[in-house]
Each structure stands twice: as structure tokens, then as C-alpha cells.
Coordinates of C-alpha atoms and ligand atoms in Angstrom, one line a residue:
M1047 CA 135.1 159.7 -110.4
T1048 CA 132.9 162.4 -108.8
D1049 CA 131.0 161.2 -105.7
Y1050 CA 127.3 161.8 -106.1
G1051 CA 126.5 160.2 -102.7
T1052 CA 124.4 157.2 -101.8
M1053 CA 120.8 156.8 -100.6
P1054 CA 119.7 153.4 -99.3
M1055 CA 116.1 152.1 -99.7
T1056 CA 114.4 149.9 -97.2
G1057 CA 113.8 146.2 -98.1
L1058 CA 117.0 145.8 -100.1
P1059 CA 120.0 143.5 -99.4
K1060 CA 123.1 145.0 -97.9
R1061 CA 125.4 143.1 -100.2
V1062 CA 125.0 141.7 -103.7
T1063 CA 127.1 139.2 -105.5
V1064 CA 127.7 140.3 -109.0
Y1065 CA 128.1 137.2 -111.2
E1066 CA 130.2 138.3 -114.1
V1067 CA 129.3 136.6 -117.4
G1068 CA 131.3 138.8 -119.8
P1069 CA 134.0 136.3 -120.8
R1070 CA 131.3 133.6 -121.5
D1071 CA 127.9 135.2 -122.5
G1072 CA 129.7 138.4 -123.5
L1073 CA 132.1 136.8 -126.0
Q1074 CA 130.3 133.6 -127.2
N1075 CA 128.5 135.5 -129.9
E1076 CA 131.5 137.4 -131.3
K1077 CA 132.1 136.5 -135.0
A1078 CA 135.8 137.2 -135.2
L1079 CA 137.9 134.8 -133.1
I1080 CA 139.4 136.6 -130.1
P1081 CA 142.9 135.5 -129.2
T1082 CA 143.0 133.3 -126.1
E1083 CA 145.5 135.6 -124.4
V1084 CA 143.1 138.6 -124.8
K1085 CA 140.3 136.5 -123.1
A1086 CA 142.7 135.6 -120.3
E1087 CA 143.7 139.3 -119.8
F1088 CA 140.0 140.2 -119.8
I1089 CA 139.4 137.7 -117.0
R1090 CA 142.5 138.8 -115.0
Q1091 CA 141.3 142.4 -115.1
L1092 CA 137.8 141.4 -114.0
L1093 CA 139.3 139.5 -111.0
A1094 CA 141.6 142.4 -110.2
A1095 CA 138.6 144.7 -110.2
G1096 CA 137.3 142.6 -107.2
H1097 CA 134.9 140.2 -108.9
Q1098 CA 134.2 137.1 -106.8
A1099 CA 132.3 135.2 -109.5
V1100 CA 133.5 135.1 -113.1
E1101 CA 131.9 132.7 -115.6
T1102 CA 135.0 132.0 -117.7
T1103 CA 134.0 130.0 -120.8
S1104 CA 132.0 127.0 -122.1
F1105 CA 132.9 123.4 -122.6
V1106 CA 130.2 123.0 -125.4
S1107 CA 130.6 121.6 -128.9
P1108 CA 133.1 123.8 -130.8
Q1109 CA 130.9 123.2 -133.9
W1110 CA 128.1 125.1 -132.0
V1111 CA 130.2 127.8 -130.4
P1112 CA 133.5 128.2 -132.3
Q1113 CA 134.5 131.3 -130.3
L1114 CA 134.8 129.3 -127.1
A1115 CA 136.6 126.2 -128.6
D1116 CA 139.8 127.3 -126.7
A1117 CA 138.2 126.7 -123.2
S1118 CA 141.0 124.3 -122.0
E1119 CA 143.8 126.5 -123.3
L1120 CA 142.2 129.6 -121.7
L1121 CA 141.9 127.9 -118.3
Q1122 CA 145.6 126.9 -118.4
L1123 CA 146.5 130.6 -118.7
L1124 CA 144.6 131.6 -115.6
D1125 CA 145.3 131.6 -111.9
R1126 CA 142.3 130.5 -110.0
P1127 CA 142.3 132.3 -106.6
D1128 CA 140.8 130.4 -103.6
G1129 CA 137.3 131.4 -102.8
V1130 CA 136.6 132.9 -106.2
R1131 CA 133.9 131.2 -108.3
M1132 CA 135.1 130.6 -111.9
P1133 CA 132.3 128.4 -113.4
V1134 CA 132.1 127.1 -116.9
L1135 CA 129.1 126.0 -119.0
V1136 CA 128.8 122.3 -119.5
P1137 CA 125.9 120.6 -121.4
N1138 CA 126.9 116.9 -121.4
D1139 CA 129.3 114.2 -120.3
K1140 CA 131.9 115.1 -122.9
G1141 CA 131.9 118.7 -121.6
L1142 CA 132.2 117.6 -118.0
N1143 CA 135.2 115.4 -118.9
R1144 CA 136.9 118.4 -120.5
A1145 CA 136.0 120.6 -117.5
L1146 CA 137.3 118.1 -115.0
D1147 CA 140.5 117.7 -117.0
A1148 CA 141.0 121.4 -116.8
G1149 CA 140.6 121.4 -113.0
V1150 CA 137.2 123.3 -112.9
R1151 CA 135.5 123.4 -109.5
E1152 CA 132.1 124.8 -110.6
I1153 CA 130.0 124.1 -113.7
A1154 CA 126.7 125.4 -115.0
V1155 CA 124.1 123.3 -116.9
F1156 CA 121.8 125.4 -119.1
G1157 CA 118.2 124.3 -119.7
S1158 CA 115.4 126.1 -121.5
A1159 CA 111.9 126.9 -120.2
T1160 CA 110.6 126.6 -123.8
E1161 CA 110.6 123.7 -126.3
T1162 CA 111.7 125.8 -129.3
F1163 CA 114.8 127.2 -127.6
A1164 CA 115.7 123.8 -126.2
Q1165 CA 115.7 122.5 -129.8
K1166 CA 117.7 125.4 -131.1
N1167 CA 120.2 125.7 -128.4
L1168 CA 120.7 122.0 -127.3
N1169 CA 119.2 120.0 -130.2
R1170 CA 116.8 118.3 -127.8
T1171 CA 113.4 118.7 -126.2
V1172 CA 113.2 120.2 -122.7
A1173 CA 112.8 116.7 -121.3
E1174 CA 115.7 115.2 -123.3
S1175 CA 117.9 118.1 -122.2
L1176 CA 117.1 117.5 -118.6
D1177 CA 117.9 113.8 -119.1
M1178 CA 121.2 114.9 -120.6
F1179 CA 122.0 117.1 -117.6
R1180 CA 121.1 114.5 -114.9
P1181 CA 124.2 112.3 -115.1
V1182 CA 126.4 115.4 -115.5
V1183 CA 125.0 117.0 -112.3
D1184 CA 125.2 113.6 -110.5
R1185 CA 128.9 113.1 -111.4
A1186 CA 129.8 116.8 -110.7
R1187 CA 128.1 116.7 -107.3
S1188 CA 129.7 113.4 -106.4
Q1189 CA 133.1 115.1 -107.0
E1190 CA 132.0 118.1 -104.8
L1191 CA 131.7 120.6 -107.6
M1192 CA 129.2 123.4 -107.3
V1193 CA 126.6 123.2 -110.1
R1194 CA 124.7 126.2 -111.2
G1195 CA 121.6 125.7 -113.3
Y1196 CA 120.2 128.1 -115.9
L1197 CA 116.8 128.3 -117.3
S1198 CA 116.5 130.4 -120.5
M1199 CA 113.5 132.1 -121.9
C1200 CA 111.9 132.4 -118.5
F1201 CA 109.7 135.3 -119.5
G1202 CA 109.3 135.4 -123.2
D1203 CA 110.5 133.4 -126.2
P1204 CA 110.8 134.8 -129.7
W1205 CA 109.1 131.8 -131.3
E1206 CA 106.5 131.0 -128.5
G1207 CA 105.7 134.4 -127.0
A1208 CA 104.8 134.8 -123.3
V1209 CA 106.0 132.0 -121.0
D1210 CA 103.9 130.7 -118.1
P1211 CA 105.7 131.2 -114.8
H1212 CA 104.2 127.9 -113.5
V1213 CA 106.0 126.1 -116.4
V1214 CA 109.3 127.8 -115.4
A1215 CA 108.7 126.9 -111.8
A1216 CA 108.1 123.2 -112.6
H1217 CA 111.4 123.0 -114.6
A1218 CA 113.2 124.9 -111.8
R1219 CA 111.9 122.2 -109.3
T1220 CA 113.3 119.5 -111.6
L1221 CA 116.7 121.1 -111.7
F1222 CA 116.9 121.5 -107.9
D1223 CA 115.7 117.9 -107.4
M1224 CA 118.5 116.9 -109.7
G1225 CA 121.0 118.6 -107.4
V1226 CA 121.8 122.1 -108.8
T1227 CA 123.1 124.4 -106.1
E1228 CA 121.9 127.7 -107.6
L1229 CA 119.5 128.5 -110.4
S1230 CA 119.8 131.6 -112.6
L1231 CA 116.6 132.8 -114.3
G1232 CA 117.4 133.9 -117.8
D1233 CA 115.5 136.6 -119.7
T1234 CA 117.5 135.5 -122.8
I1235 CA 116.0 138.1 -125.2
G1236 CA 115.4 140.9 -122.6
V1237 CA 111.7 141.2 -122.9
A1238 CA 110.6 140.9 -119.3
T1239 CA 109.0 143.8 -117.4
P1240 CA 109.0 144.2 -113.6
G1241 CA 105.5 142.7 -112.9
Q1242 CA 106.6 139.5 -114.7
V1243 CA 109.7 139.2 -112.5
A1244 CA 107.6 139.6 -109.4
A1245 CA 105.1 137.0 -110.7
L1246 CA 107.9 134.4 -111.5
L1247 CA 109.6 134.8 -108.1
E1248 CA 106.3 134.3 -106.4
A1249 CA 105.5 131.2 -108.5
L1250 CA 108.9 129.8 -107.6
G1251 CA 108.2 130.5 -103.9
H1252 CA 105.0 128.4 -104.3
Q1253 CA 107.3 125.5 -105.5
G1254 CA 109.3 125.9 -102.2
I1255 CA 112.2 127.6 -104.1
S1256 CA 113.4 130.6 -102.1
T1257 CA 115.2 133.6 -103.5
D1258 CA 118.5 132.7 -101.7
Q1259 CA 118.8 129.8 -104.1
L1260 CA 118.2 132.0 -107.2
A1261 CA 120.0 134.5 -109.4
V1262 CA 118.7 136.7 -112.1
H1263 CA 120.1 137.0 -115.6
F1264 CA 118.7 139.8 -117.6
H1265 CA 119.6 140.8 -121.1
D1266 CA 118.9 144.4 -121.8
T1267 CA 117.3 144.4 -125.3
Y1268 CA 114.4 146.6 -124.2
G1269 CA 116.2 148.6 -121.5
Q1270 CA 114.3 146.8 -118.7
A1271 CA 117.2 145.0 -117.1
L1272 CA 117.8 147.5 -114.2
A1273 CA 114.1 147.9 -113.4
N1274 CA 113.8 144.2 -113.4
T1275 CA 116.9 143.9 -111.2
L1276 CA 115.4 146.3 -108.6
V1277 CA 112.2 144.3 -108.3
A1278 CA 114.3 141.1 -107.9
L1279 CA 116.3 142.7 -105.1
Q1280 CA 113.1 143.8 -103.4
H1281 CA 112.0 140.1 -103.5
G1282 CA 115.3 139.0 -101.8
I1283 CA 117.6 138.1 -104.7
T1284 CA 121.3 138.7 -103.9
V1285 CA 123.0 137.2 -106.9
V1286 CA 122.8 139.3 -110.1
D1287 CA 124.3 138.2 -113.4
A1288 CA 125.8 141.0 -115.6
S1289 CA 128.4 141.4 -118.3
A1290 CA 131.2 143.9 -118.3
G1291 CA 130.6 146.7 -120.8
G1292 CA 127.2 145.1 -121.7
L1293 CA 128.8 142.6 -124.1
G1294 CA 126.8 139.6 -125.1
G1295 CA 124.0 137.7 -126.8
C1296 CA 123.1 134.2 -127.7
P1297 CA 124.1 132.7 -131.0
Y1298 CA 120.9 130.6 -131.0
A1299 CA 118.5 133.5 -130.3
K1300 CA 119.1 136.3 -132.7
S1301 CA 116.9 138.7 -130.8
A1302 CA 119.2 138.5 -127.8
T1303 CA 121.4 141.6 -127.3
G1304 CA 123.9 142.1 -124.5
N1305 CA 123.4 141.3 -120.9
L1306 CA 122.8 144.0 -118.3
A1307 CA 126.1 145.9 -118.2
T1308 CA 128.0 145.3 -115.0
E1309 CA 128.9 149.0 -114.8
D1310 CA 125.2 150.1 -115.1
L1311 CA 124.4 147.6 -112.4
L1312 CA 127.2 148.8 -110.1
W1313 CA 126.1 152.4 -110.6
Q1314 CA 122.6 151.4 -109.2
L1315 CA 123.8 149.1 -106.4
H1316 CA 126.5 151.5 -105.2
G1317 CA 124.1 154.4 -105.4
L1318 CA 121.8 152.4 -103.1
G1319 CA 124.6 151.8 -100.7
I1320 CA 124.7 148.1 -101.5
E1321 CA 128.2 146.5 -101.3
T1322 CA 129.6 144.5 -104.1
G1323 CA 133.3 144.5 -103.6
V1324 CA 133.8 145.5 -107.3
D1325 CA 135.7 148.6 -108.2
L1326 CA 133.6 150.5 -110.8
D1327 CA 136.4 152.7 -112.1
A1328 CA 138.6 149.7 -112.7
L1329 CA 135.8 147.9 -114.5
V1330 CA 135.2 150.9 -116.8
R1331 CA 138.9 150.8 -117.7
T1332 CA 138.6 147.1 -118.5
S1333 CA 135.5 147.5 -120.6
T1334 CA 137.1 150.5 -122.5
W1335 CA 140.1 148.3 -123.2
M1336 CA 137.9 145.4 -124.3
A1337 CA 135.9 147.6 -126.6
E1338 CA 139.2 148.6 -128.3
Q1339 CA 140.0 144.9 -128.7
L1340 CA 136.6 144.2 -130.3
G1341 CA 136.7 147.4 -132.4
R1342 CA 133.4 149.0 -131.2
P1343 CA 132.2 151.1 -128.3
S1344 CA 130.6 149.6 -125.2
P1345 CA 126.8 149.9 -125.2
S1346 CA 126.9 150.5 -121.4
R1347 CA 125.6 153.9 -120.4
A1348 CA 127.8 154.0 -117.3
V1349 CA 130.9 153.1 -119.4
Q1350 CA 130.1 155.8 -121.9
A1351 CA 129.5 158.4 -119.2
L1352 CA 132.5 157.5 -117.0
S1353 CA 135.0 157.1 -119.8
K1354 CA 134.4 160.7 -121.1
K1355 CA 137.2 163.1 -120.3
E1356 CA 135.6 166.1 -118.6
Ligands
HMG1688 P1 124.5 117.7 -130.9 O1 124.9 118.1 -132.2 O2 123.1 117.2 -130.7 O3 125.5 116.7 -130.1 O4 124.7 119.0 -130.0 P2 126.3 115.5 -130.6 O5 126.5 114.7 -129.3 O6 125.8 114.9 -131.8 O7 127.7 116.2 -130.9 C1 128.0 116.9 -132.1 C2 129.5 117.1 -132.2 O8 130.0 117.9 -131.1 C3 130.3 115.8 -132.0 O9 131.5 116.0 -132.8 C4 130.6 115.8 -130.6 O10 131.7 115.0 -130.2 C5 130.9 117.2 -130.3 P3 131.8 115.1 -134.1 O11 131.7 113.7 -133.7 O12 130.7 115.5 -135.1 O13 133.2 115.5 -134.5 N1 130.6 117.6 -128.9 C6 131.5 118.2 -128.1 N2 132.7 118.6 -128.2 C7 133.3 119.2 -127.2 N3 132.7 119.4 -126.0 C8 131.4 119.1 -125.8 C9 130.7 118.4 -126.9 N4 129.5 117.9 -127.0 C10 129.4 117.4 -128.3 N5 130.8 119.3 -124.7 C11 125.1 120.0 -127.8 C12 124.3 119.0 -128.6 C13 124.5 120.1 -126.4 C14 126.6 119.5 -127.7 C15 125.1 121.3 -128.6 O14 123.8 121.7 -128.8 C16 125.8 122.5 -127.9 O15 127.0 122.4 -127.7 N6 125.0 123.5 -127.5 C17 125.6 124.7 -126.8 C18 125.0 125.9 -127.3 C19 125.5 127.1 -126.5 O16 126.5 127.1 -126.0 N7 124.6 128.2 -126.5 C20 125.0 129.4 -125.7 C21 124.9 129.2 -124.2 S1 123.3 129.2 -123.5 C22 123.0 130.9 -123.3 O17 123.7 131.7 -123.8 C23 121.9 131.3 -122.4 C24 122.3 131.8 -121.0 O18 123.2 132.9 -121.1 C25 121.1 132.1 -120.2 C26 120.1 133.1 -120.9 O19 120.5 134.2 -121.3 O20 118.9 132.7 -120.9 C27 123.1 130.6 -120.3
MG1689 MG1 122.5 134.9 -121.4

């Protein structure tokens, strides 16, 4: 890859943890069932590229997300290196039992900032879903698991429109009081713009929630994910979710497209001189290979540019 140099900006972190969601968020919406061995190979390549956090799969109802019904089998195929985060999504007790049986050390519960999406994604109100998570988080924490929380629709919801940052901050407070160790702020349908990101981080600050407890999770539907990420970094965020090749979407929010592509994120971070420990060239090769498995090109601009033969 040609070296175009780096130029740091003041007020940004020196190092960012890229939290890779490709195997989970990236694949959950694929219609055709992907062989478990292909998923395992995808994850092995992501780890080999230097990722320190790879969300591997979900222990949700297989009736709701058939693509990830092979979660236990998948984990059996994987080495889990020490010090590398390999969380899985867990909504309820049944999911936690399955995750513990599979030897998982980190789970993620996933709430919604809005009532409509809570119903569509979890078949419950926001309050009922928080009640569902409480015993899960308790039991996981008592077994010394790390527990990530998500809040979806933090900025806009396709059924309810704009979302009040104070409502998000109140739900965030509840999740932290419950015992989550990190909270990821989801722009599930990719509608946020930079001022909204700043406003939400400030509202969370007023709830006593600091940016070192938070991650950002931008889908890139309107091409705003990188701009939003830069604002988040300027506010002190150091954990950024992204999906290799820009895969992704949510089966219960049709207007969600892929996540911010990890390669696009790495291009920006490395250009700013921010360390990630992830090898961009290796990741481009992985996403190009994965695109062949899925039978369509990656939407990532960086993957497209870097995979062209000059
Ligand atoms: P429900 O239908 O109310 O639950 O679904 P239920 O308890 O009646 O269970 C229905 C059936 O599923 C039963 O089976 C259960 O045993 C089974 P049956 O008796 O009919 O044969 N079941 C399970 N099986 C295996 N593992 C489990 C499990 N739970 C129930 N854990 C439920 C409620 C929460 C289960 C359902 O709504 C669900 O699984 N939802 C998950 C939806 C999902 O995964 N969405 C995508 C992830 S969220 C996302 O992408 C957003 C994010 O990326 C952030 C962002 O972008 O904003 C994180
Ligand atoms: Mg998502």
C-alpha cells in the first residue's frame, strides 16, 4: 500500500480500540445461511489482522435470527486468545445459559432507546426489556464476565423520528446502575449528524457517565459515520465499533444498512496517527475474501480503493 503519510490533530486519543462487529452485526442479516466454517475462518482472519475485540455471534432466539443459530458450534471451532475480547449478544437467561456453556467470558445485552424498536427487536417495552436484562447482568457479573450494554436508536428511530438525548441518558444510567461495564451508543439506522453526537455525549456527561465508559456504534446509511466518529473522538471516546467490509444491518430495522466499515475507519485513524494495532492490508484481504463468500462487493470505499490492482 502506498504511504500517504500521517498528520495528527490536537485533542484526539493516541490509541483507539476498534471493536469489530462484522461476524455478528455484519452477518446477522444475511438471508442465505453461511456455513459455520466460513464464519470461523472470517473470525480467525480478523484476529490475525490484529483485532483485540471481535463480537463473534449472538445467543438469541434462532427463530428471530436464524443466521446465528449456530453460535455454540461456531465457538467450538475457535481458539480464544488470552486478553482478546470475544463478546456475544445475550438477551435473556436462556441465552446466558448457552453462552456460559460455550465458555464465553464477555456478553452484551442490547436495549433500545425507543419503545417501537424495543417491541420489534425484543418483543417487549423498554422497561420490560431492562427487567429481562437485570438478572442476566447480575448472574454474568457474579461469574466475573464483562458485560457490554447497547442502546439502539440513540439518535433517530424510523417509526418515532428524532430521539431526545435525555431519554437516552436516562436509559444509559439504568444500564450502568445494573452493572454493565461499557455502553455502546447505537445509531442503528445511520441517521445521526455530528451535532447530535456531541449533544448526546454532553447529556450523558450530565448523568455522570464519562466517555471512557462508552463506545460508539454508527451504521453508515447516510454516509455520516466517519464524521460522527471524529466528533466522538474529539469528545474523548476511545472505543469505536465497526464492521469489516461495511457488512451489516438489523433484521428488525429495515432502514439499517451496514456499519461503518472497519477499513474506512482505519484509513481515518491511521491517517491521524492514531494507533489501533490492526493491519489495514490484512483486513482488506479478509473483506475481499468475505465479499466473494457472500457473492457481492464490499460497500467500503477503502476496500474498493485498496483492492484495485494499479
Ligand atoms: P420472544 O418470542 O418474546 O421470547 O422473543 P420467548 O421467550 O417467547 O421465546 C420464543 C422462542 O425462542 C422459544 O422457543 C424460546 O425457547 C426461544 P419455543 O419454545 O417457541 O421453541 N428462545 C431462545 N432460544 C435460544 N436462545 C435464546 C432464546 N430466547 C428465547 N436466547 C427474544 C424474545 C428476546 C428471545 C427475541 O426477541 C430475540 O431473540 N431477539 C433478538 C433480536 C436480535 O438479535 N436482533 C439483532 C441484534 S440487535 C442489533 O443489531 C442492534 C445493535 O447492533 C446496535 C445498533 O445497531 O443499534 C446491537
Ligand atoms: Mg448495529
